[in-house]
Amino acid sequence: MTNLPTNAPSTHPLDPLSTAEIQRASDLIRQRSGLGEHLRVAQLLLHEPSKDTVLKYQPGQPFQREAFGVILDKSSGDTFEAVADLHSGQVRLKKINEPDSEFGQACILMEEFAETERIVKEDPGWRAAMQKRGLNDAEMELVQVDPFSAGYFDLEHERGKRIVHAVCYYREELTDNGYARPIEGVVAHVDLIAGKVVHLVDERVVPIPRKKRNYNGEALGTPRSDLKSLNITQPDGPSFTVDGWQVQWQNWSFRVGFTPREGLVLHQLSYDDHGQQRPIIYRASVTEMVVPYADPTANHYWKSAFDGGEYGLGKCANQLELGCDCLGLIHYFDIPAADDFGQAFDMKNAVCMHEEDYGTLWKHNEFRTGIHELRRSRRLVISFFATVGNYDYGFYWYLYQDGTIQLEAKLTGIIQTAAVAPGEAYPWGGMVDEGLGGPTHQHFFNVRLHMMVDGEQNSVTETEFHPVPLGPGNPYGNVFETRSRTLKTEQDSEGVADGRRGTYWKIINPSVENSVGNPTGYKLIVNPSPLMLAHPEATVQARGGFATRHIWVTPYTPGEKFASGDYPNQHPGGDGLPKYTAAGRSIENTDLVVWHTFGHTHVCKPEDFPIMPVEYAGFLLKPNGFFSANAAMDLPKEVNRHSVQNAEQGGGDEVPCCSKAQGE
């Protein structure tokens, strides 16, 4: 399907910046800053207007367009926030890394990946460490150097500096999978502004694993030959409509957005309930993720990548391929973006949208009357994939015809690895091959849901189930009770989902009554999910405190955007959700934000290598007292014509699945 031209004029205040707007903003900021060739752009995106402005907007009205940028001076390391008014040409510039400011560093730039490799390979100490491990000059040139966010450990040589830690992998050819052959015991601490290695860790020599584990076509050998084609066709076209960044599908309406840090954003998600447009979520996005490692050795103890704030999930988005990443009748969104030097370009096919069959939605077979009714479920998929170093993450938002909302994170790619000496055990994870271990680690995601259930004044209830003692009210022992309460303040709940008690949370509008006299609402279903296991005094817990609870609730405050705070890269910690909620503000019957942390604890195994099969994590929001009945009862009976044709061609008996009972 045809993509929206990324230089098209904006028609709504929430439209992402066009390529022309990005280039104008970049030029204005460059001129205002006077940085010239030293200017680097860590982020450049729409400076979103206030919620009040958006909600009052009427089509055709003029609206302001501003760009927000995070700008780095590569000559000094100074960092600035810039807001450029695209109409007036005015630019507001603010230096943010003052000595007394709570500031880490801007995210790592794409340019700095190549810079790190050059700096490391020119360092005499590093070359000596490689020689000690048996590598000659030619072999050193083939070494893969990975710049990794440094975390925070208050090291003297890192204070106030823009630092990455570089770990290395041996390759015989440039196309080899370096993660199969890690070089253990060597870590270079690189000052990206000074352009030099400021500290080199060089511990005991561990033999480099010998086995190649490549995953390109030739290395994988002969593929299976018994897999038949499975084609997805929609001869009548899709059921969705797209108008610029606005999408409508099966009573749903929303706007697509995208930022360098969060990637995909869904704006103004609402449902048409028999002609009434009912808002549910004002803004939804994944604002942060963190991956702490459980290996205390030199190559790994500091690893705790904040892939949103330290790299940028949106900046790392893939170009999706039709027929591979996405199947069926696809609509792609190209995303206007700025490179490290402020040049506008298009991220082609960065967001994919399509429909999927999802099996049975509802069904009943009544043997007494012979009435058999079934409707199949279809869902709308809006997704993107980000590759951050070794790992690949897919973020899939699903909308269902019954009003359900789901986010599914798909975790794949290549695990971090550790070389293990012959005859030694690897106590910090699992062995994946001879001489090759995978450190145990955790993945945590935090989604920010600016709720708007039937309006701006919402509350959150917490519900648990408890057994009832034997007695007059429970003579047979089968009774258990439901206990619900409305959360009053940010500190009113520990925010931990207890599987034994079936803890769940519900976002309600106490001012809107449903068909049975209760507040309308949506239930947040927390899937089984760990919390951070690092010690409370560990710096990763101070920096990633959002991962210590499943649920946080805050009153909407425009400046509170990210679960880990604005600049987690090299930040000492204490920012983000723990800081936001420290005051214990009221969250009852107000404009509120629900933040949900979910994730996965990964103990590596041979099946995870060379590329791990997808692991899944996520959550659902289901209507709970929002509708007066099953919202999908009006779906038409539908028999898939291609299934019928295939059955007839194969000599099978076709039974229309939506209207016949067994034996008819």
GROMACS .gro file of C-alpha atoms in nm, residues 16-17 22 25 43-48 66-70 258-262 283 562:
model
   22
   16PRO     CA    1   0.518   1.380   1.352
   17LEU     CA    2   0.752   1.638   1.203
   22ILE     CA    3   1.308   1.841   1.063
   25ALA     CA    4   1.447   2.283   1.277
   43GLN     CA    5   1.720   1.361   1.926
   44LEU     CA    6   1.500   1.581   1.709
   45LEU     CA    7   1.124   1.536   1.723
   46LEU     CA    8   0.788   1.706   1.755
   47HIS     CA    9   0.756   1.922   2.065
   48GLU     CA   10   0.411   1.794   2.145
   66GLU     CA   11   0.764   2.329   1.738
   67ALA     CA   12   1.058   2.092   1.732
   68PHE     CA   13   1.241   1.964   2.039
   69GLY     CA   14   1.607   1.869   2.011
   70VAL     CA   15   1.882   1.729   2.231
  258PHE     CA   16   0.696   0.799   1.657
  259THR     CA   17   0.988   0.938   1.857
  260PRO     CA   18   1.363   0.863   1.852
  261ARG     CA   19   1.355   0.736   2.212
  262GLU     CA   20   1.023   0.551   2.235
  283ARG     CA   21  -0.107   0.851   2.471
  562PHE     CA   22   1.012   0.855   3.100
   0.00000   0.00000   0.00000
